[in-house]
PDB file of C-alpha atoms in Angstrom:
ATOM      1  CA  MET A 102      -0.067  -0.181   0.059  1.00 45.00           C
ATOM      2  CA  THR A 103       1.518   3.705  -0.685  1.00 48.00           C
ATOM      3  CA  LYS A 104       2.110   6.199   1.606  1.00 46.00           C
ATOM      4  CA  ASP A 105      -0.311   8.622  -0.591  1.00 53.00           C
ATOM      5  CA  MET A 106      -3.071   5.162   0.078  1.00 50.00           C
ATOM      6  CA  LEU A 107      -2.594   5.248   3.901  1.00 45.00           C
ATOM      7  CA  ALA A 108      -3.131   9.152   3.858  1.00 47.00           C
ATOM      8  CA  ARG A 109      -6.071   8.437   2.749  1.00 53.00           C
ATOM      9  CA  LEU A 110      -7.422   6.010   4.935  1.00 50.00           C
ATOM     10  CA  PHE A 111      -6.174   7.356   7.849  1.00 48.00           C
ATOM     11  CA  PHE A 112      -7.486  11.188   7.054  1.00 48.00           C
ATOM     12  CA  VAL A 113     -11.190   9.381   6.363  1.00 49.00           C
ATOM     13  CA  PHE A 114     -10.334   7.180   9.929  1.00 51.00           C
ATOM     14  CA  PHE A 115      -9.653  10.811  11.610  1.00 47.00           C
ATOM     15  CA  LEU A 116     -13.258  12.154   9.261  1.00 48.00           C
ATOM     16  CA  VAL A 117     -15.453   9.505  10.571  1.00 46.00           C
ATOM     17  CA  VAL A 118     -13.990   9.416  14.720  1.00 47.00           C
ATOM     18  CA  VAL A 119     -14.757  13.590  14.632  1.00 42.00           C
ATOM     19  CA  CYS A 120     -18.105  13.020  13.577  1.00 46.00           C
ATOM     20  CA  PHE A 121     -19.442  10.479  15.615  1.00 41.00           C
ATOM     21  CA  ALA A 122     -17.364  12.563  18.665  1.00 42.00           C
ATOM     22  CA  GLN A 123     -19.483  15.315  17.562  1.00 41.00           C
ATOM     23  CA  SER A 124     -22.491  14.086  17.520  1.00 41.00           C
ATOM     24  CA  GLN A 125     -21.849  12.350  21.191  1.00 41.00           C
ATOM     25  CA  PRO A 126     -23.844  13.945  24.699  1.00 40.00           C
ATOM     26  CA  ASN A 127     -20.868  16.137  26.101  1.00 39.00           C
ATOM     27  CA  SER A 128     -21.696  14.237  29.013  1.00 37.00           C
ATOM     28  CA  ILE A 129     -20.243  11.401  27.539  1.00 38.00           C
ATOM     29  CA  LYS A 130     -17.490  13.525  25.963  1.00 44.00           C
ATOM     30  CA  ALA A 131     -16.412  14.621  29.120  1.00 37.00           C
ATOM     31  CA  ASP A 132     -16.105  11.453  30.764  1.00 50.00           C
ATOM     32  CA  VAL A 133     -13.493  10.102  28.297  1.00 52.00           C
ATOM     33  CA  SER A 134     -11.584  12.616  27.946  1.00 59.00           C
ATOM     34  CA  THR A 135     -11.179  12.238  32.357  1.00 65.00           C
ATOM     35  CA  GLU A 136     -10.879   8.436  32.008  1.00 68.00           C
ATOM     36  CA  PRO A 137      -8.078   6.692  32.195  1.00 72.00           C
ATOM     37  CA  PRO A 138      -6.024   4.454  29.300  1.00 78.00           C
ATOM     38  CA  CYS A 139      -8.458   1.296  28.868  1.00 89.00           C
ATOM     39  CA  SER A 140     -11.140   2.050  31.081  1.00 89.00           C
ATOM     40  CA  ASP A 141     -14.496   0.358  30.811  1.00 90.00           C
ATOM     41  CA  THR A 142     -15.514   3.923  29.513  1.00 89.00           C
ATOM     42  CA  LEU A 143     -12.823   4.247  26.784  1.00 89.00           C
ATOM     43  CA  ILE A 144     -12.961   0.751  25.578  1.00 92.00           C
ATOM     44  CA  GLN A 145     -16.809   1.769  25.082  1.00 92.00           C
ATOM     45  CA  TRP A 146     -15.681   4.602  23.645  1.00 90.00           C
ATOM     46  CA  TYR A 147     -13.516   2.607  20.765  1.00 90.00           C
ATOM     47  CA  LEU A 148     -16.339   0.310  20.074  1.00 93.00           C
ATOM     48  CA  SER A 149     -19.479   2.827  19.583  1.00 90.00           C
ATOM     49  CA  HIS A 150     -17.419   4.231  16.801  1.00 88.00           C
ATOM     50  CA  LEU A 151     -16.825   1.464  14.615  1.00 90.00           C
ATOM     51  CA  PRO A 152     -18.383   2.744  11.443  1.00 88.00           C
ATOM     52  CA  ASP A 153     -21.279   0.381  10.026  1.00 84.00           C
ATOM     53  CA  VAL A 154     -22.970   0.179   6.550  1.00 70.00           C
ATOM     54  CA  LYS A 155     -26.398   1.774   6.728  1.00 65.00           C
ATOM     55  CA  THR A 156     -29.055   1.203   3.814  1.00 50.00           C
ATOM     56  CA  GLY A 157     -28.206   2.940   0.857  1.00 52.00           C
ATOM     57  CA  GLU A 158     -25.009   4.585   2.638  1.00 57.00           C
ATOM     58  CA  ASP A 159     -21.745   4.156   0.211  1.00 58.00           C
ATOM     59  CA  THR A 160     -19.622   0.906   1.396  1.00 65.00           C
ATOM     60  CA  SER A 161     -16.654   2.386  -0.046  1.00 71.00           C
ATOM     61  CA  GLY A 162     -13.420   2.648   2.742  1.00 82.00           C
ATOM     62  CA  ILE A 163     -15.875   1.275   5.571  1.00 87.00           C
ATOM     63  CA  PRO A 164     -14.153  -1.911   5.926  1.00 88.00           C
ATOM     64  CA  GLU A 165     -10.757  -0.442   6.271  1.00 90.00           C
ATOM     65  CA  VAL A 166     -11.751   2.132   8.814  1.00 90.00           C
ATOM     66  CA  ARG A 167     -13.298  -0.087  10.890  1.00 92.00           C
ATOM     67  CA  ARG A 168     -10.633  -2.351  10.688  1.00 93.00           C
ATOM     68  CA  LEU A 169      -8.342   0.994  11.866  1.00 93.00           C
ATOM     69  CA  VAL A 170     -10.181   1.643  14.651  1.00 93.00           C
ATOM     70  CA  PHE A 171     -10.393  -2.230  15.745  1.00 95.00           C
ATOM     71  CA  SER A 172      -6.746  -2.238  15.541  1.00 94.00           C
ATOM     72  CA  LYS A 173      -5.721   1.097  17.625  1.00 93.00           C
ATOM     73  CA  LEU A 174      -8.250  -0.326  20.237  1.00 94.00           C
ATOM     74  CA  CYS A 175      -6.535  -3.902  20.642  1.00 94.00           C
ATOM     75  CA  GLY A 176      -2.999  -1.719  20.566  1.00 92.00           C
ATOM     76  CA  THR A 177      -3.779   0.509  23.134  1.00 90.00           C
ATOM     77  CA  CYS A 178      -5.285  -1.779  25.276  1.00 93.00           C
ATOM     78  CA  ALA A 179      -4.026  -5.532  24.701  1.00 93.00           C
ATOM     79  CA  MET A 180      -0.821  -5.007  26.867  1.00 91.00           C
ATOM     80  CA  VAL A 181      -2.731  -2.839  29.994  1.00 90.00           C
ATOM     81  CA  ALA A 182      -3.653  -5.227  32.938  1.00 88.00           C
ATOM     82  CA  PRO A 183      -6.333  -6.153  33.328  1.00 89.00           C
ATOM     83  CA  TYR A 184      -8.507  -4.796  30.078  1.00 92.00           C
ATOM     84  CA  ASP A 185      -6.264  -7.264  28.257  1.00 93.00           C
ATOM     85  CA  THR A 186      -8.750  -9.636  28.807  1.00 92.00           C
ATOM     86  CA  VAL A 187     -11.608  -7.667  27.646  1.00 94.00           C
ATOM     87  CA  ILE A 188      -9.338  -7.064  24.190  1.00 95.00           C
ATOM     88  CA  ARG A 189      -8.922 -11.080  24.266  1.00 95.00           C
ATOM     89  CA  ARG A 190     -12.662 -11.216  24.530  1.00 96.00           C
ATOM     90  CA  LEU A 191     -12.988  -8.909  22.175  1.00 97.00           C
ATOM     91  CA  LEU A 192     -10.962 -10.216  19.704  1.00 97.00           C
ATOM     92  CA  ILE A 193     -12.295 -13.552  20.019  1.00 98.00           C
ATOM     93  CA  GLN A 194     -15.767 -12.034  19.217  1.00 97.00           C
ATOM     94  CA  PHE A 195     -14.625  -9.856  16.322  1.00 97.00           C
ATOM     95  CA  LEU A 196     -13.082 -12.841  14.688  1.00 98.00           C
ATOM     96  CA  LEU A 197     -16.063 -15.320  14.602  1.00 98.00           C
ATOM     97  CA  MET A 198     -18.816 -12.845  13.997  1.00 96.00           C
ATOM     98  CA  ASP A 199     -17.806  -9.968  12.486  1.00 95.00           C
ATOM     99  CA  LYS A 200     -18.989  -9.201   8.526  1.00 92.00           C
ATOM    100  CA  TYR A 201     -15.886  -7.865   7.278  1.00 92.00           C
ATOM    101  CA  SER A 202     -13.110  -9.959   6.251  1.00 93.00           C
ATOM    102  CA  ASP A 203     -10.631  -7.526   7.408  1.00 93.00           C
ATOM    103  CA  VAL A 204     -11.600  -7.001  10.896  1.00 95.00           C
ATOM    104  CA  ARG A 205     -12.091 -10.643  11.504  1.00 96.00           C
ATOM    105  CA  ALA A 206      -8.177 -11.234   9.474  1.00 96.00           C
ATOM    106  CA  GLU A 207      -6.859  -8.723  12.009  1.00 96.00           C
ATOM    107  CA  ALA A 208      -8.866  -9.779  14.809  1.00 97.00           C
ATOM    108  CA  ALA A 209      -7.111 -13.000  13.605  1.00 97.00           C
ATOM    109  CA  SER A 210      -3.659 -11.779  13.742  1.00 95.00           C
ATOM    110  CA  SER A 211      -3.740  -9.438  16.840  1.00 95.00           C
ATOM    111  CA  PHE A 212      -3.572 -11.990  19.671  1.00 95.00           C
ATOM    112  CA  PHE A 213      -0.155 -11.240  19.587  1.00 92.00           C
ATOM    113  CA  LEU A 214      -1.233  -8.107  21.359  1.00 93.00           C
ATOM    114  CA  LEU A 215      -1.954  -9.596  24.932  1.00 92.00           C
ATOM    115  CA  ASN A 216      -0.234  -9.166  27.741  1.00 86.00           C
ATOM    116  CA  ARG A 217       2.370 -11.140  27.541  1.00 74.00           C
ATOM    117  CA  ALA A 218       2.236 -11.711  32.195  1.00 59.00           C
ATOM    118  CA  LYS A 219      -0.590 -14.057  31.075  1.00 70.00           C
ATOM    119  CA  ASP A 220      -0.561 -17.537  29.706  1.00 76.00           C
ATOM    120  CA  TYR A 221      -2.464 -16.669  26.402  1.00 88.00           C
ATOM    121  CA  LYS A 222      -0.190 -19.127  23.830  1.00 86.00           C
ATOM    122  CA  HIS A 223      -2.114 -22.127  26.167  1.00 86.00           C
ATOM    123  CA  ASP A 224      -5.835 -20.881  26.062  1.00 92.00           C
ATOM    124  CA  PRO A 225      -8.006 -23.283  25.195  1.00 93.00           C
ATOM    125  CA  GLU A 226     -11.190 -20.574  24.068  1.00 95.00           C
ATOM    126  CA  ILE A 227      -8.326 -18.573  21.553  1.00 95.00           C
ATOM    127  CA  THR A 228      -6.939 -22.143  20.301  1.00 94.00           C
ATOM    128  CA  ASN A 229     -10.577 -23.121  19.505  1.00 96.00           C
ATOM    129  CA  ALA A 230     -11.187 -19.672  17.663  1.00 97.00           C
ATOM    130  CA  LEU A 231      -8.276 -19.607  15.583  1.00 96.00           C
ATOM    131  CA  THR A 232      -9.248 -23.215  14.766  1.00 96.00           C
ATOM    132  CA  ARG A 233     -12.685 -22.866  13.814  1.00 97.00           C
ATOM    133  CA  ALA A 234     -11.656 -19.673  11.899  1.00 97.00           C
ATOM    134  CA  MET A 235      -9.169 -21.205   9.625  1.00 96.00           C
ATOM    135  CA  ARG A 236     -11.573 -24.369   8.853  1.00 95.00           C
ATOM    136  CA  GLN A 237     -14.812 -22.145   8.377  1.00 95.00           C
ATOM    137  CA  ASP A 238     -14.358 -18.185   7.576  1.00 96.00           C
ATOM    138  CA  THR A 239     -15.515 -18.081   3.714  1.00 94.00           C
ATOM    139  CA  SER A 240     -11.954 -15.543   3.002  1.00 94.00           C
ATOM    140  CA  ALA A 241      -8.585 -17.208   2.796  1.00 94.00           C
ATOM    141  CA  VAL A 242      -6.851 -14.386   4.102  1.00 94.00           C
ATOM    142  CA  VAL A 243      -8.816 -15.103   7.471  1.00 96.00           C
ATOM    143  CA  ARG A 244      -8.012 -18.749   7.077  1.00 96.00           C
ATOM    144  CA  LEU A 245      -4.536 -17.739   6.362  1.00 96.00           C
ATOM    145  CA  GLU A 246      -4.140 -15.361   9.354  1.00 96.00           C
ATOM    146  CA  ALA A 247      -5.694 -18.069  11.598  1.00 96.00           C
ATOM    147  CA  ALA A 248      -3.120 -20.599  10.806  1.00 96.00           C
ATOM    148  CA  HIS A 249      -0.069 -18.385  10.893  1.00 95.00           C
ATOM    149  CA  THR A 250      -1.369 -17.269  14.991  1.00 94.00           C
ATOM    150  CA  LEU A 251      -2.410 -20.711  15.448  1.00 94.00           C
ATOM    151  CA  LEU A 252       1.611 -22.103  14.639  1.00 93.00           C
ATOM    152  CA  SER A 253       3.380 -19.442  15.935  1.00 89.00           C
ATOM    153  CA  PHE A 254       1.950 -18.087  18.663  1.00 90.00           C
ATOM    154  CA  CYS A 255       0.013 -21.486  20.189  1.00 89.00           C
ATOM    155  CA  HIS A 256       2.227 -23.500  18.692  1.00 85.00           C
ATOM    156  CA  ARG A 257       0.118 -25.951  17.151  1.00 83.00           C
ATOM    157  CA  ASP A 258       2.265 -27.734  14.195  1.00 81.00           C
ATOM    158  CA  THR A 259      -1.079 -29.686  13.005  1.00 86.00           C
ATOM    159  CA  SER A 260      -1.878 -31.442   9.729  1.00 91.00           C
ATOM    160  CA  GLU A 261      -4.773 -28.927   9.321  1.00 94.00           C
ATOM    161  CA  VAL A 262      -2.530 -26.206   9.585  1.00 95.00           C
ATOM    162  CA  LEU A 263      -0.080 -27.533   6.942  1.00 96.00           C
ATOM    163  CA  ASP A 264      -3.114 -28.209   4.405  1.00 96.00           C
ATOM    164  CA  THR A 265      -4.755 -24.719   4.853  1.00 96.00           C
ATOM    165  CA  MET A 266      -0.920 -23.053   4.331  1.00 96.00           C
ATOM    166  CA  ILE A 267      -0.939 -25.449   1.097  1.00 96.00           C
ATOM    167  CA  SER A 268      -3.971 -24.593  -0.241  1.00 96.00           C
ATOM    168  CA  ILE A 269      -3.616 -21.194   0.060  1.00 96.00           C
ATOM    169  CA  ALA A 270      -0.427 -21.299  -1.535  1.00 96.00           C
ATOM    170  CA  THR A 271      -1.592 -22.898  -4.457  1.00 95.00           C
ATOM    171  CA  MET A 272      -4.848 -20.839  -5.398  1.00 93.00           C
ATOM    172  CA  ARG A 273      -5.036 -19.686  -9.201  1.00 85.00           C
ATOM    173  CA  ILE A 274      -8.478 -17.464  -8.686  1.00 77.00           C
ATOM    174  CA  SER A 275      -8.823 -14.291  -6.232  1.00 66.00           C
ATOM    175  CA  GLU A 276     -11.357 -13.902  -4.196  1.00 65.00           C
ATOM    176  CA  PRO A 277     -13.099 -10.200  -4.180  1.00 60.00           C
ATOM    177  CA  LEU A 278     -11.672  -7.682  -1.494  1.00 55.00           C
ATOM    178  CA  SER A 279     -13.789  -6.939   0.981  1.00 56.00           C
ATOM    179  CA  SER A 280     -12.275  -3.061   1.195  1.00 53.00           C
ATOM    180  CA  PRO A 281     -10.915  -2.194  -2.209  1.00 47.00           C
ATOM    181  CA  GLY A 282      -9.337   1.127  -0.840  1.00 44.00           C
ATOM    182  CA  PRO A 283      -9.072   4.039  -2.503  1.00 42.00           C
ATOM    183  CA  LYS A 284      -9.614   4.371  -6.616  1.00 40.00           C
ATOM    184  CA  LEU A 285      -6.002   5.061  -7.926  1.00 37.00           C
ATOM    185  CA  LYS A 286      -6.220   7.201 -10.627  1.00 39.00           C
ATOM    186  CA  ARG A 287      -4.014   4.642 -12.458  1.00 39.00           C
ATOM    187  CA  ARG A 288      -2.950   1.293 -11.860  1.00 45.00           C
ATOM    188  CA  CYS A 289       0.374   0.947  -9.711  1.00 50.00           C
ATOM    189  CA  THR A 290       2.242  -1.000 -12.366  1.00 50.00           C
ATOM    190  CA  ASN A 291       4.763  -2.339  -9.009  1.00 59.00           C
ATOM    191  CA  CYS A 292       2.359  -2.952  -6.507  1.00 65.00           C
ATOM    192  CA  LEU A 293       1.574  -6.831  -5.675  1.00 73.00           C
ATOM    193  CA  SER A 294      -2.050  -8.016  -7.044  1.00 84.00           C
ATOM    194  CA  HIS A 295      -3.936  -9.026  -4.154  1.00 85.00           C
ATOM    195  CA  LEU A 296      -3.584 -13.244  -5.282  1.00 90.00           C
ATOM    196  CA  SER A 297       0.406 -13.336  -5.068  1.00 92.00           C
ATOM    197  CA  LYS A 298       0.193 -10.646  -1.521  1.00 92.00           C
ATOM    198  CA  LEU A 299      -2.034 -14.152  -0.483  1.00 93.00           C
ATOM    199  CA  ARG A 300      -0.306 -16.558  -1.812  1.00 95.00           C
ATOM    200  CA  ARG A 301       3.338 -15.443  -1.021  1.00 95.00           C
ATOM    201  CA  GLY A 302       2.000 -15.229   2.958  1.00 95.00           C
ATOM    202  CA  ALA A 303       1.042 -19.213   2.585  1.00 96.00           C
ATOM    203  CA  VAL A 304       4.428 -19.393   1.547  1.00 97.00           C
ATOM    204  CA  ILE A 305       6.390 -18.045   3.860  1.00 95.00           C
ATOM    205  CA  GLY A 306       3.980 -19.492   6.198  1.00 95.00           C
ATOM    206  CA  LEU A 307       5.517 -22.903   4.630  1.00 95.00           C
ATOM    207  CA  ALA A 308       9.048 -22.070   5.661  1.00 94.00           C
ATOM    208  CA  ALA A 309       8.330 -22.241   9.374  1.00 93.00           C
ATOM    209  CA  LYS A 310      10.986 -24.117  11.313  1.00 90.00           C
ATOM    210  CA  GLU A 311       7.884 -26.269  12.255  1.00 90.00           C
ATOM    211  CA  PHE A 312       7.758 -27.738   9.570  1.00 92.00           C
ATOM    212  CA  ASP A 313      11.492 -29.071   8.773  1.00 87.00           C
ATOM    213  CA  GLY A 314      11.147 -32.150   6.609  1.00 85.00           C
ATOM    214  CA  ASN A 315       7.776 -32.251   6.649  1.00 92.00           C
ATOM    215  CA  GLU A 316       7.911 -33.875   2.941  1.00 94.00           C
ATOM    216  CA  LYS A 317       4.380 -31.809   1.827  1.00 95.00           C
ATOM    217  CA  ALA A 318       5.533 -29.126   2.799  1.00 96.00           C
ATOM    218  CA  ILE A 319       8.614 -28.990   1.061  1.00 96.00           C
ATOM    219  CA  HIS A 320       6.712 -31.010  -2.526  1.00 97.00           C
ATOM    220  CA  THR A 321       4.684 -27.634  -2.576  1.00 97.00           C
ATOM    221  CA  LEU A 322       7.429 -25.400  -2.501  1.00 97.00           C
ATOM    222  CA  ASN A 323       9.683 -27.549  -4.655  1.00 97.00           C
ATOM    223  CA  ALA A 324       6.503 -27.430  -6.968  1.00 97.00           C
ATOM    224  CA  LEU A 325       5.961 -23.750  -6.508  1.00 97.00           C
ATOM    225  CA  SER A 326       9.212 -23.121  -6.942  1.00 97.00           C
ATOM    226  CA  ALA A 327       8.726 -23.248 -10.762  1.00 96.00           C
ATOM    227  CA  ASP A 328       5.536 -21.000 -10.318  1.00 96.00           C
ATOM    228  CA  SER A 329       4.233 -18.842 -13.779  1.00 93.00           C
ATOM    229  CA  ASP A 330       3.914 -15.922 -10.799  1.00 94.00           C
ATOM    230  CA  THR A 331       7.090 -15.094 -10.258  1.00 94.00           C
ATOM    231  CA  ILE A 332       6.551 -13.149  -7.101  1.00 94.00           C
ATOM    232  CA  ILE A 333       5.328 -16.635  -5.950  1.00 96.00           C
ATOM    233  CA  SER A 334       8.417 -18.957  -7.317  1.00 96.00           C
ATOM    234  CA  LYS A 335      11.421 -16.465  -5.746  1.00 96.00           C
ATOM    235  CA  ALA A 336       9.406 -16.513  -2.431  1.00 97.00           C
ATOM    236  CA  ALA A 337       9.630 -20.538  -2.832  1.00 97.00           C
ATOM    237  CA  ASN A 338      13.195 -20.644  -3.370  1.00 97.00           C
ATOM    238  CA  ASP A 339      13.705 -18.386  -0.939  1.00 97.00           C
ATOM    239  CA  ALA A 340      11.850 -20.795   1.445  1.00 96.00           C
ATOM    240  CA  LEU A 341      13.396 -23.758   0.187  1.00 96.00           C
ATOM    241  CA  THR A 342      16.782 -21.664   0.602  1.00 95.00           C
ATOM    242  CA  ARG A 343      16.260 -21.029   4.382  1.00 94.00           C
ATOM    243  CA  ILE A 344      14.989 -24.557   4.995  1.00 93.00           C
ATOM    244  CA  GLN A 345      18.455 -25.663   3.695  1.00 92.00           C
ATOM    245  CA  LYS A 346      20.537 -23.328   6.153  1.00 92.00           C
ATOM    246  CA  ARG A 347      18.739 -24.475   8.916  1.00 90.00           C
ATOM    247  CA  GLN A 348      19.150 -28.142   8.079  1.00 87.00           C
ATOM    248  CA  THR A 349      22.763 -27.525   7.150  1.00 84.00           C
ATOM    249  CA  LYS A 350      23.064 -25.543  10.391  1.00 81.00           C
ATOM    250  CA  GLY A 351      21.310 -28.577  12.697  1.00 74.00           C
ATOM    251  CA  GLY A 352      23.730 -30.832  10.859  1.00 65.00           C
ATOM    252  CA  LYS A 353      26.703 -29.644  12.524  1.00 57.00           C
TER     253      LYS A 353
END
């Protein structure tokens, strides 16, 4: 995403927050201004500012702005005890229930933010929610983010995680974006396509040390090293090189 696109998105986000804030009663605005960081009131304020589509509204940009507000909430409060427990609940809720795939993917990738003092890495509810999203979500982006988090955060090395990454790495047809972002006057010739970025993320996942020695992972990477998409072939070759270096280092 270009700097210009990011600037536009954050400008939209700023306008949404300002408009919502101006529409709130003065008593609520005053309460928020005096609240300590991540208090219950402030978290509710964030949640009330998540934009959504109403009948007849232009939907362009709303999913991305909604994701940005949710990301800001998680980034601000996930490390602040005891409010990290509230964010944990919200992450699970948004991962499984939000209508926008951008927000669900954000939730899937944000469990890392939770307070490290908690033993969240072995939390069965988080693992179960991520597994459900990986198995059932209609968006490949969400399924991939859930698989990555299961592998590296929950330390779950299962055939399901591997199969999810292989299925996405070998995708040939792109799914529609839930948030197309600002329209550009001309196509960015150097920008990766949605499908290439998605597949590359899965290829990188196949190079995880948890899959070292796995014949299915190596077979898939070898096949993808000659992929017609040069982004994918390069990522696959880089992944094979990393695996080989680890094996060489481990053999010494």
